[in-house]
PDB file of C-alpha atoms in Angstrom:
ATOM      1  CA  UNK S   1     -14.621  11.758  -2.969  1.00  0.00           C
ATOM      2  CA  UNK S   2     -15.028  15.366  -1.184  1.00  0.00           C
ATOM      3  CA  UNK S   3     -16.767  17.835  -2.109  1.00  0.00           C
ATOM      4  CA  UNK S   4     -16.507  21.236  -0.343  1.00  0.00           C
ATOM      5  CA  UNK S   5     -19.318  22.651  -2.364  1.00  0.00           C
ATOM      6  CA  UNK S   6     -23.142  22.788  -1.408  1.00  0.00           C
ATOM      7  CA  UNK S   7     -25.337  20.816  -3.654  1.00  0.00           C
ATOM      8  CA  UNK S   8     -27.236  22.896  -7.464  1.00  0.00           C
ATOM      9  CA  UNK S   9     -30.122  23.464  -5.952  1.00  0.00           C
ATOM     10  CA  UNK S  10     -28.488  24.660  -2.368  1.00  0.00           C
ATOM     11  CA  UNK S  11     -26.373  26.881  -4.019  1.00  0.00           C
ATOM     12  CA  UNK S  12     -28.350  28.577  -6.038  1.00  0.00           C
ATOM     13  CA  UNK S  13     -30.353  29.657  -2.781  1.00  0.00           C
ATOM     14  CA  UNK S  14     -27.664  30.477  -0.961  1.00  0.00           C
ATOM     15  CA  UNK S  15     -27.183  32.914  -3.846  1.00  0.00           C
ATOM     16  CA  UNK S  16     -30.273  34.473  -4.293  1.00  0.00           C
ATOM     17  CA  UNK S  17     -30.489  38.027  -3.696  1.00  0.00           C
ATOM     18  CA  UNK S  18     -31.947  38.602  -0.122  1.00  0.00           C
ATOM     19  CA  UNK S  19     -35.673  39.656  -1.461  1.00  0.00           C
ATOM     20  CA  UNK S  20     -35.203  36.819  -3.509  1.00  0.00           C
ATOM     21  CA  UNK S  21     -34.588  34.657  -0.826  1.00  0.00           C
ATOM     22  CA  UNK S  22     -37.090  36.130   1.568  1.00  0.00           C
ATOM     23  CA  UNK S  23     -39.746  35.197  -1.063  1.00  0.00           C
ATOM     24  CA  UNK S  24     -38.775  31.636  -1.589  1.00  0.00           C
ATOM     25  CA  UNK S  25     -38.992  30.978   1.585  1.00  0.00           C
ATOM     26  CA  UNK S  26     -42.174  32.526   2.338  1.00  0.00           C
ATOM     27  CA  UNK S  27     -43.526  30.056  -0.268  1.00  0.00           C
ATOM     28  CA  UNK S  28     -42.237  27.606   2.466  1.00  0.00           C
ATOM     29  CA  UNK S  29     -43.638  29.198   5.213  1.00  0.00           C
ATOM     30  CA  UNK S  30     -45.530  32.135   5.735  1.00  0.00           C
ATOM     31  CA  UNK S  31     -43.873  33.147   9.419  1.00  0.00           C
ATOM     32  CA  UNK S  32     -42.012  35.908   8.664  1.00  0.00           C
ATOM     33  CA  UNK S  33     -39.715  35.210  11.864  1.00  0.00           C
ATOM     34  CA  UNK S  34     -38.641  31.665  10.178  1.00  0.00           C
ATOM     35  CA  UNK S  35     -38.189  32.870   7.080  1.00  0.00           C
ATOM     36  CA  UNK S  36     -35.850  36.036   8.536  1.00  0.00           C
ATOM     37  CA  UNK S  37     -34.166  33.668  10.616  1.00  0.00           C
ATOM     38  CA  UNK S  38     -33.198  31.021   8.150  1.00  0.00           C
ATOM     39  CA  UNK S  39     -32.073  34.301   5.486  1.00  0.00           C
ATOM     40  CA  UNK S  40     -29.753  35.062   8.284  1.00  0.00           C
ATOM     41  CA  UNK S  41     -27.770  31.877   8.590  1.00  0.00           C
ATOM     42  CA  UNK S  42     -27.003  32.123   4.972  1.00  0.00           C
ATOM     43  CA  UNK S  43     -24.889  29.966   3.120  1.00  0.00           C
ATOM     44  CA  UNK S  44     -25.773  26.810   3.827  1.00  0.00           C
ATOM     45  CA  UNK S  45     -23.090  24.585   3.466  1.00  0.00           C
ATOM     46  CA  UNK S  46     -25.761  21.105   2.892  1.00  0.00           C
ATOM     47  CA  UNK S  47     -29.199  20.569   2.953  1.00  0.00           C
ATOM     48  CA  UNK S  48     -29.288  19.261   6.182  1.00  0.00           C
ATOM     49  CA  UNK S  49     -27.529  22.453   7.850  1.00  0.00           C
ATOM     50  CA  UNK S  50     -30.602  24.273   6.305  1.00  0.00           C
ATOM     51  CA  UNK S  51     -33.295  21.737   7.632  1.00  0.00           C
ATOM     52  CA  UNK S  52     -31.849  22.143  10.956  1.00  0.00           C
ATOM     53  CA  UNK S  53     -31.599  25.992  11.176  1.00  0.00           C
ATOM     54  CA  UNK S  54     -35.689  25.481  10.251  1.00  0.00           C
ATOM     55  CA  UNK S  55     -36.446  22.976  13.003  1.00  0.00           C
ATOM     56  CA  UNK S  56     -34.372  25.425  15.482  1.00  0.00           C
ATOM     57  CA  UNK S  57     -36.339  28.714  13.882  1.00  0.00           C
ATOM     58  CA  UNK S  58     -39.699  26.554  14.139  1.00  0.00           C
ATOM     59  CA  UNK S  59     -38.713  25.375  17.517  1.00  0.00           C
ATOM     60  CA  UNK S  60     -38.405  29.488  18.691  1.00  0.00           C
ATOM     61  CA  UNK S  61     -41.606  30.700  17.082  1.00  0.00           C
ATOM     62  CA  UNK S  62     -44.743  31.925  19.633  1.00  0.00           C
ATOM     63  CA  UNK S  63     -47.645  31.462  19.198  1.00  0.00           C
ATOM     64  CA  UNK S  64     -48.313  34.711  16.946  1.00  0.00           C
ATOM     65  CA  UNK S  65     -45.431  33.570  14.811  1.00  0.00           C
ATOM     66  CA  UNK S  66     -47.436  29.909  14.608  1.00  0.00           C
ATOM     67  CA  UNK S  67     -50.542  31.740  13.865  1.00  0.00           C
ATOM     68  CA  UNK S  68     -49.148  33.315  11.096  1.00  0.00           C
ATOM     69  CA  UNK S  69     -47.050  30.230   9.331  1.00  0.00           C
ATOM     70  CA  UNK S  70     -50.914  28.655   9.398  1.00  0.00           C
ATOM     71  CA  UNK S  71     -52.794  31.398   7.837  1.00  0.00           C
ATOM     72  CA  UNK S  72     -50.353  30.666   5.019  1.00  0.00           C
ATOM     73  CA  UNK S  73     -52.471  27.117   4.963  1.00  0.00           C
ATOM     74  CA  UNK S  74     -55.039  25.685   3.231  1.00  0.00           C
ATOM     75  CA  UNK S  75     -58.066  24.070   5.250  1.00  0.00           C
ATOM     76  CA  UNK S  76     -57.548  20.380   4.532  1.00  0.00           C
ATOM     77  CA  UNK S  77     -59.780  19.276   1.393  1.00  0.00           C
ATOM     78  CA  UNK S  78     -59.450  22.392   0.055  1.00  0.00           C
ATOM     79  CA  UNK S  79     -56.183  23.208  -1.370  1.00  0.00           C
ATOM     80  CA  UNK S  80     -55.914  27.151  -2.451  1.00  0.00           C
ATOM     81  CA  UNK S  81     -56.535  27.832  -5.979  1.00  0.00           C
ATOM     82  CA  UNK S  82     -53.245  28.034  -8.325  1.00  0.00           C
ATOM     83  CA  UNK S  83     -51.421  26.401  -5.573  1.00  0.00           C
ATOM     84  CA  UNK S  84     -49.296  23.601  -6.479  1.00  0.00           C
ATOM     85  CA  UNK S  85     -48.052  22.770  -3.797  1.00  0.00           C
ATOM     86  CA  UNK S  86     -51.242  22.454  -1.583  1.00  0.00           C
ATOM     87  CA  UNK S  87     -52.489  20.701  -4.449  1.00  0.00           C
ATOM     88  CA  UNK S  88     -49.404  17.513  -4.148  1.00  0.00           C
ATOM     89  CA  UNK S  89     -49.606  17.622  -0.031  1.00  0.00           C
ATOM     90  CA  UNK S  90     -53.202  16.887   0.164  1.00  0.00           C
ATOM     91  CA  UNK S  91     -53.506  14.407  -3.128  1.00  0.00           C
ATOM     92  CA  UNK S  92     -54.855  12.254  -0.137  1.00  0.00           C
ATOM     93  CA  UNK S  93     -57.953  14.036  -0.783  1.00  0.00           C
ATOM     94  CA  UNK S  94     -57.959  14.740  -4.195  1.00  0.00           C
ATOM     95  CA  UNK S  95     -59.818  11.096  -4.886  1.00  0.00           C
ATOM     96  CA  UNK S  96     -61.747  11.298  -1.338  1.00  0.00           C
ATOM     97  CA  UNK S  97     -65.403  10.079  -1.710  1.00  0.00           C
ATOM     98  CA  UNK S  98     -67.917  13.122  -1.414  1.00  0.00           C
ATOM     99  CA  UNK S  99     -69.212  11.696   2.438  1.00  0.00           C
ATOM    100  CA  UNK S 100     -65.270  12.100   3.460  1.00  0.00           C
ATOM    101  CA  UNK S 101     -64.783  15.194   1.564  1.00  0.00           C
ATOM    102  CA  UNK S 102     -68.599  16.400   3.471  1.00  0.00           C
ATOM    103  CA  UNK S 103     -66.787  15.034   6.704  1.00  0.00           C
ATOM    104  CA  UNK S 104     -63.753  16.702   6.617  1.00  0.00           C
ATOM    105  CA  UNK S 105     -65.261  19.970   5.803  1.00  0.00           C
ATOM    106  CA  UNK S 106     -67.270  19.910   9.220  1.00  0.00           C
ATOM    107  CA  UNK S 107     -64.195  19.083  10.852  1.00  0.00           C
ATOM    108  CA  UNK S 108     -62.384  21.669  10.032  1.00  0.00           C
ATOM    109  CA  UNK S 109     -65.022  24.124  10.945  1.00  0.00           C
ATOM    110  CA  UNK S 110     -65.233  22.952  14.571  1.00  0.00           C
ATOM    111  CA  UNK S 111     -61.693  22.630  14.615  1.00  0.00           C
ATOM    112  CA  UNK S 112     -61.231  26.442  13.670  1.00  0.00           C
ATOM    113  CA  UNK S 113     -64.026  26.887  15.711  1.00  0.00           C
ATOM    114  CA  UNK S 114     -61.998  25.458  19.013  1.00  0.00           C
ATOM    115  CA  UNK S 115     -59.014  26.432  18.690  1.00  0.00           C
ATOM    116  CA  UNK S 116     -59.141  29.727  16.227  1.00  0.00           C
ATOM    117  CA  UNK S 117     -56.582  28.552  13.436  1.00  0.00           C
ATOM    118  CA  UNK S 118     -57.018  25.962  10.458  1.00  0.00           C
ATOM    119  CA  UNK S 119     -56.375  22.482  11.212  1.00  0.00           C
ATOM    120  CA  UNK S 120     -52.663  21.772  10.543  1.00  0.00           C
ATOM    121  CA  UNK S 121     -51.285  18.384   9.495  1.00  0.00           C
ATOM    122  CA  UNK S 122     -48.224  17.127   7.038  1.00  0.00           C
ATOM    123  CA  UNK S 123     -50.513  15.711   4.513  1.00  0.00           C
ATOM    124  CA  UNK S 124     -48.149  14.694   2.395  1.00  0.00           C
ATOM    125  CA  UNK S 125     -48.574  10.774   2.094  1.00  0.00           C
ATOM    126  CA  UNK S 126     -51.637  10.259   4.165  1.00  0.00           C
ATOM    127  CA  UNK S 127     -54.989   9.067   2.916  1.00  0.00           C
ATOM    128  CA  UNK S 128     -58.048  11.106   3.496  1.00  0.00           C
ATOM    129  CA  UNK S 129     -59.592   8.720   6.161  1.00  0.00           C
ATOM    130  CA  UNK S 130     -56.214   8.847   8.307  1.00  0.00           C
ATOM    131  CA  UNK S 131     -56.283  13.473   8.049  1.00  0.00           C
ATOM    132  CA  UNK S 132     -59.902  12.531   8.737  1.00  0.00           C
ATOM    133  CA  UNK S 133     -58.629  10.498  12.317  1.00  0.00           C
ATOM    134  CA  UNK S 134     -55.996  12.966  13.392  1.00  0.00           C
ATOM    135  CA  UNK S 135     -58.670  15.506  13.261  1.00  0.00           C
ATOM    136  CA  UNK S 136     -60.972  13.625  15.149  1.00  0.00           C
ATOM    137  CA  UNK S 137     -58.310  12.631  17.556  1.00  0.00           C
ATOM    138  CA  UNK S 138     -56.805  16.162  18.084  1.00  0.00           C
ATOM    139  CA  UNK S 139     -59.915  18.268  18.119  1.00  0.00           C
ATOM    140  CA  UNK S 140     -60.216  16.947  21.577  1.00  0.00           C
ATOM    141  CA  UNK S 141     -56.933  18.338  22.522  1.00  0.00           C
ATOM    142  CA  UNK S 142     -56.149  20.913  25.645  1.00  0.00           C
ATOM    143  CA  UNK S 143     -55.272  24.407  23.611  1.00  0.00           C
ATOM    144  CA  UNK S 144     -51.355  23.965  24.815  1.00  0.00           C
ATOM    145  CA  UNK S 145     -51.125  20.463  23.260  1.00  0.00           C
ATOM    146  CA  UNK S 146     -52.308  21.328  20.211  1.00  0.00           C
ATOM    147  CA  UNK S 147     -50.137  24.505  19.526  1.00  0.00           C
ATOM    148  CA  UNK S 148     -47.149  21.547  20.197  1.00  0.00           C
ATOM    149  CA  UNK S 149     -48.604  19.248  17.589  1.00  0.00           C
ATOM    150  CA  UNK S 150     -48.818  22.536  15.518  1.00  0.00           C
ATOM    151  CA  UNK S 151     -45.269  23.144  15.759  1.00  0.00           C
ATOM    152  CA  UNK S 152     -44.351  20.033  14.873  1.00  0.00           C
ATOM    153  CA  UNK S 153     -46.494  19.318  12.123  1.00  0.00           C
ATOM    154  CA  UNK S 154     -44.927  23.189  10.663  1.00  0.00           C
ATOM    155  CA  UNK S 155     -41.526  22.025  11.021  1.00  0.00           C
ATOM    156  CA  UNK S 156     -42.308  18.578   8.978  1.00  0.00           C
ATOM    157  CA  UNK S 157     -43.871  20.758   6.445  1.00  0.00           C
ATOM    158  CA  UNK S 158     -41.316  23.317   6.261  1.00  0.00           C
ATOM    159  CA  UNK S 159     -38.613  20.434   5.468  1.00  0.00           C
ATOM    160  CA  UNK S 160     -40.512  18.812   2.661  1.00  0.00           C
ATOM    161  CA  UNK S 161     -41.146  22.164   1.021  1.00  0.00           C
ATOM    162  CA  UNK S 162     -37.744  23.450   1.805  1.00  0.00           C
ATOM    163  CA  UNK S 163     -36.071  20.101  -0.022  1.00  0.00           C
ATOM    164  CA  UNK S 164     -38.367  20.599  -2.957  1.00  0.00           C
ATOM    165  CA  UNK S 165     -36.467  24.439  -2.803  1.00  0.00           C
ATOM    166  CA  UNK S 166     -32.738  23.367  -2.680  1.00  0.00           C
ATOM    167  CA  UNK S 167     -32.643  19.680  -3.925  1.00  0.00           C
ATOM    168  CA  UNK S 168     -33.970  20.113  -7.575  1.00  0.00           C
ATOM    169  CA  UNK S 169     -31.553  20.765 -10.264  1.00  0.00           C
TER     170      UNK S 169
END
């Protein structure tokens, strides 16, 4: 069976009236570039035609554009009030012993403090202790390498949050 028709969920994005749009995505992602250049490409004929067109936008954003998809980020352990969906990605925390919670707080301090932007990981299914390891691994990374993990990390990200937009019914 064939279906020439995008999914409920994919549809009714495709749909959306272009502020509309613009402003779910930016729940996705707070880069305005992404977000403009994944409202271009509109419709979206399946879900994985609009994950792509996000891994290409992440894959063209500099590092302002970067900078500004993580200010759109919560510091890990501290998910942003009234945020839901902070809230789900770092459950990993939510249950974290106080030491942890202690430990990952001056983390992400000399983290920021390094490399001038909040510590960005796809928390979504990882325990406290293992955001607690990449930090410690990556905080020793050259600048360069770390605006790579960045990117990839963001694109991750932006494809869980963008399924959660165009998969429910």
């Amino acid at each position: 069976m064939t279906s020439t028709s995008p999914p409920p969920g994919l549809a009714r994005f495709n749909a959306l009236e272009e502020q509309a749009a613009l402003a779910a995505l930016h729940e996705a992602c707070a880069a305005a570039a992404w977000a403009r250049s994944l409202l271009a490409a509109r419709p979206y004929a399946t879900p994985e035609t609009l994950y792509s067109a996000s891994d290409a936008a992440v894959a063209g954003l500099g590092t302002a554009d970067l900078a500004e998809a993580m200010a759109g980020h919560p510091p890990i352990g501290r998910p942003a009030p009234g945020d839901p969906a902070s809230a789900r990605e770092q459950a990993g925390m939510a249950g974290a012993a106080d030491e942890l919670r202690a430990e990952m707080l001056e983390l992400n301090l000399a983290y920021q403090e390094r490399f001038g932007h909040v510590f960005l990981i796809c928390a979504t299914g990882r325990t406290g202790e293992e955001m607690r390891d990449a930090v410690r691994e990556r905080i020793g990374n050259p600048p360069e390498r770390e605006w790579e993990i960045v990117r990839t990390e963001l694109g991750k990200i932006n494809r869980i949050r963008l399924g959660r937009l165009v998969e429910a019914d």
